[in-house]
Amino acid sequence: MKKVRVLIRPKKGLLDPQGRAVREMLQDHGFKVGEVVVGKVVEMEVDDSQDVKTLVEKFIVNPLIEDYEIEET
Amino acid sequence: MKKVRVLIRPKKGLLDPQGRAVREMLQDHGFKVGEVVVGKVVEMEVDDSQDVKTLVEKFIVNPLIEDYEIEET
């Protein structure tokens, strides 16, 4: 088994209402923050034989609206 | 401004229904996977003067039910 981490974000240029809400809330509380992006992280133990990219693209992310990165940890 | 990434997961031992659902779905599709954890990632540009730990603990995570890690990217 290997451990993989998949980081999933809204595609650049698409609305990220959660990110905007967090940014505005932090600024309202006086914090100096710039862009905020809210996404998901999926951490999995996967058998070494498995094709992680296929698994992720078919079942974990929606490539129409999301970008992703796979990291082995 | 520095860029920080906050990885947020359900605390070990607490229910992670999303993770369980993803695991079962993948196994039903024939993938060999072990534990799956589904969490959130928040990526922020933060002014260098800001205390990121305080910001995260007060406004981003719920320390009763979530663990987190801060990475500078």
PDB file of N, CA and C in Angstrom, chain B residues 30-62:
ATOM      1  N   GLY B  30     -14.028  -2.055  -7.504  1.00  0.00           N
ATOM      2  CA  GLY B  30     -12.923  -2.982  -7.715  1.00  0.00           C
ATOM      3  C   GLY B  30     -11.550  -2.438  -7.386  1.00  0.00           C
ATOM      4  N   PHE B  31     -11.478  -1.236  -6.853  1.00  0.00           N
ATOM      5  CA  PHE B  31     -10.160  -0.691  -6.489  1.00  0.00           C
ATOM      6  C   PHE B  31      -9.718  -1.248  -5.142  1.00  0.00           C
ATOM      7  N   LYS B  32      -8.409  -1.472  -5.032  1.00  0.00           N
ATOM      8  CA  LYS B  32      -7.848  -1.957  -3.769  1.00  0.00           C
ATOM      9  C   LYS B  32      -7.369  -0.757  -2.964  1.00  0.00           C
ATOM     10  N   VAL B  33      -8.198  -0.333  -2.055  1.00  0.00           N
ATOM     11  CA  VAL B  33      -7.843   0.824  -1.225  1.00  0.00           C
ATOM     12  C   VAL B  33      -8.026   0.481   0.243  1.00  0.00           C
ATOM     13  N   GLY B  34      -7.232   1.135   1.079  1.00  0.00           N
ATOM     14  CA  GLY B  34      -7.370   0.985   2.524  1.00  0.00           C
ATOM     15  C   GLY B  34      -8.112   2.187   3.076  1.00  0.00           C
ATOM     16  N   GLU B  35      -7.559   2.746   4.152  1.00  0.00           N
ATOM     17  CA  GLU B  35      -8.239   3.870   4.790  1.00  0.00           C
ATOM     18  C   GLU B  35      -8.340   5.073   3.839  1.00  0.00           C
ATOM     19  N   VAL B  36      -9.461   5.737   3.886  1.00  0.00           N
ATOM     20  CA  VAL B  36      -9.657   6.971   3.116  1.00  0.00           C
ATOM     21  C   VAL B  36     -10.119   8.051   4.091  1.00  0.00           C
ATOM     22  N   VAL B  37      -9.474   9.198   4.030  1.00  0.00           N
ATOM     23  CA  VAL B  37      -9.867  10.329   4.875  1.00  0.00           C
ATOM     24  C   VAL B  37     -10.199  11.499   3.968  1.00  0.00           C
ATOM     25  N   VAL B  38     -11.357  12.092   4.193  1.00  0.00           N
ATOM     26  CA  VAL B  38     -11.743  13.261   3.408  1.00  0.00           C
ATOM     27  C   VAL B  38     -11.729  14.488   4.318  1.00  0.00           C
ATOM     28  N   GLY B  39     -10.998  15.490   3.908  1.00  0.00           N
ATOM     29  CA  GLY B  39     -10.921  16.713   4.699  1.00  0.00           C
ATOM     30  C   GLY B  39     -10.977  17.938   3.814  1.00  0.00           C
ATOM     31  N   LYS B  40     -10.554  19.056   4.378  1.00  0.00           N
ATOM     32  CA  LYS B  40     -10.587  20.322   3.649  1.00  0.00           C
ATOM     33  C   LYS B  40      -9.175  20.866   3.519  1.00  0.00           C
ATOM     34  N   VAL B  41      -8.981  21.677   2.500  1.00  0.00           N
ATOM     35  CA  VAL B  41      -7.730  22.414   2.387  1.00  0.00           C
ATOM     36  C   VAL B  41      -8.076  23.883   2.175  1.00  0.00           C
ATOM     37  N   VAL B  42      -7.413  24.739   2.928  1.00  0.00           N
ATOM     38  CA  VAL B  42      -7.593  26.183   2.771  1.00  0.00           C
ATOM     39  C   VAL B  42      -6.224  26.772   2.443  1.00  0.00           C
ATOM     40  N   GLU B  43      -6.117  27.390   1.278  1.00  0.00           N
ATOM     41  CA  GLU B  43      -4.859  28.024   0.876  1.00  0.00           C
ATOM     42  C   GLU B  43      -5.057  29.532   0.912  1.00  0.00           C
ATOM     43  N   MET B  44      -4.143  30.217   1.573  1.00  0.00           N
ATOM     44  CA  MET B  44      -4.323  31.657   1.786  1.00  0.00           C
ATOM     45  C   MET B  44      -3.037  32.407   1.545  1.00  0.00           C
ATOM     46  N   GLU B  45      -3.184  33.606   1.025  1.00  0.00           N
ATOM     47  CA  GLU B  45      -2.104  34.583   1.057  1.00  0.00           C
ATOM     48  C   GLU B  45      -2.300  35.398   2.329  1.00  0.00           C
ATOM     49  N   VAL B  46      -1.254  35.408   3.150  1.00  0.00           N
ATOM     50  CA  VAL B  46      -1.372  36.076   4.445  1.00  0.00           C
ATOM     51  C   VAL B  46      -0.207  37.042   4.602  1.00  0.00           C
ATOM     52  N   ASP B  47      -0.489  38.233   5.084  1.00  0.00           N
ATOM     53  CA  ASP B  47       0.592  39.194   5.333  1.00  0.00           C
ATOM     54  C   ASP B  47       1.601  38.604   6.312  1.00  0.00           C
ATOM     55  N   ASP B  48       2.883  38.891   6.073  1.00  0.00           N
ATOM     56  CA  ASP B  48       3.939  38.300   6.906  1.00  0.00           C
ATOM     57  C   ASP B  48       3.787  38.635   8.386  1.00  0.00           C
ATOM     58  N   SER B  49       3.107  39.736   8.660  1.00  0.00           N
ATOM     59  CA  SER B  49       2.959  40.161  10.057  1.00  0.00           C
ATOM     60  C   SER B  49       1.907  39.341  10.813  1.00  0.00           C
ATOM     61  N   GLN B  50       1.130  38.533  10.117  1.00  0.00           N
ATOM     62  CA  GLN B  50      -0.025  37.901  10.757  1.00  0.00           C
ATOM     63  C   GLN B  50       0.343  36.597  11.485  1.00  0.00           C
ATOM     64  N   ASP B  51      -0.336  36.375  12.564  1.00  0.00           N
ATOM     65  CA  ASP B  51      -0.141  35.146  13.341  1.00  0.00           C
ATOM     66  C   ASP B  51      -1.090  34.075  12.785  1.00  0.00           C
ATOM     67  N   VAL B  52      -0.522  33.230  11.920  1.00  0.00           N
ATOM     68  CA  VAL B  52      -1.362  32.288  11.178  1.00  0.00           C
ATOM     69  C   VAL B  52      -2.020  31.273  12.111  1.00  0.00           C
ATOM     70  N   LYS B  53      -1.291  30.843  13.143  1.00  0.00           N
ATOM     71  CA  LYS B  53      -1.851  29.822  14.032  1.00  0.00           C
ATOM     72  C   LYS B  53      -3.123  30.350  14.725  1.00  0.00           C
ATOM     73  N   THR B  54      -3.062  31.569  15.208  1.00  0.00           N
ATOM     74  CA  THR B  54      -4.230  32.154  15.879  1.00  0.00           C
ATOM     75  C   THR B  54      -5.400  32.279  14.911  1.00  0.00           C
ATOM     76  N   LEU B  55      -5.108  32.794  13.736  1.00  0.00           N
ATOM     77  CA  LEU B  55      -6.133  32.948  12.705  1.00  0.00           C
ATOM     78  C   LEU B  55      -6.809  31.600  12.407  1.00  0.00           C
ATOM     79  N   VAL B  56      -5.976  30.580  12.239  1.00  0.00           N
ATOM     80  CA  VAL B  56      -6.517  29.267  11.876  1.00  0.00           C
ATOM     81  C   VAL B  56      -7.327  28.677  13.033  1.00  0.00           C
ATOM     82  N   GLU B  57      -6.790  28.777  14.237  1.00  0.00           N
ATOM     83  CA  GLU B  57      -7.489  28.148  15.369  1.00  0.00           C
ATOM     84  C   GLU B  57      -8.777  28.880  15.730  1.00  0.00           C
ATOM     85  N   LYS B  58      -8.792  30.189  15.522  1.00  0.00           N
ATOM     86  CA  LYS B  58     -10.006  30.928  15.886  1.00  0.00           C
ATOM     87  C   LYS B  58     -11.066  30.873  14.794  1.00  0.00           C
ATOM     88  N   PHE B  59     -10.627  30.853  13.528  1.00  0.00           N
ATOM     89  CA  PHE B  59     -11.605  31.091  12.466  1.00  0.00           C
ATOM     90  C   PHE B  59     -11.705  30.008  11.402  1.00  0.00           C
ATOM     91  N   ILE B  60     -10.727  29.118  11.326  1.00  0.00           N
ATOM     92  CA  ILE B  60     -10.757  28.165  10.207  1.00  0.00           C
ATOM     93  C   ILE B  60     -11.092  26.747  10.665  1.00  0.00           C
ATOM     94  N   VAL B  61     -10.499  26.297  11.747  1.00  0.00           N
ATOM     95  CA  VAL B  61     -10.767  24.921  12.158  1.00  0.00           C
ATOM     96  C   VAL B  61     -11.624  24.889  13.416  1.00  0.00           C
ATOM     97  N   ASN B  62     -12.267  23.754  13.604  1.00  0.00           N
ATOM     98  CA  ASN B  62     -12.984  23.485  14.846  1.00  0.00           C
ATOM     99  C   ASN B  62     -12.159  22.447  15.607  1.00  0.00           C
TER     100      ASN B  62
END
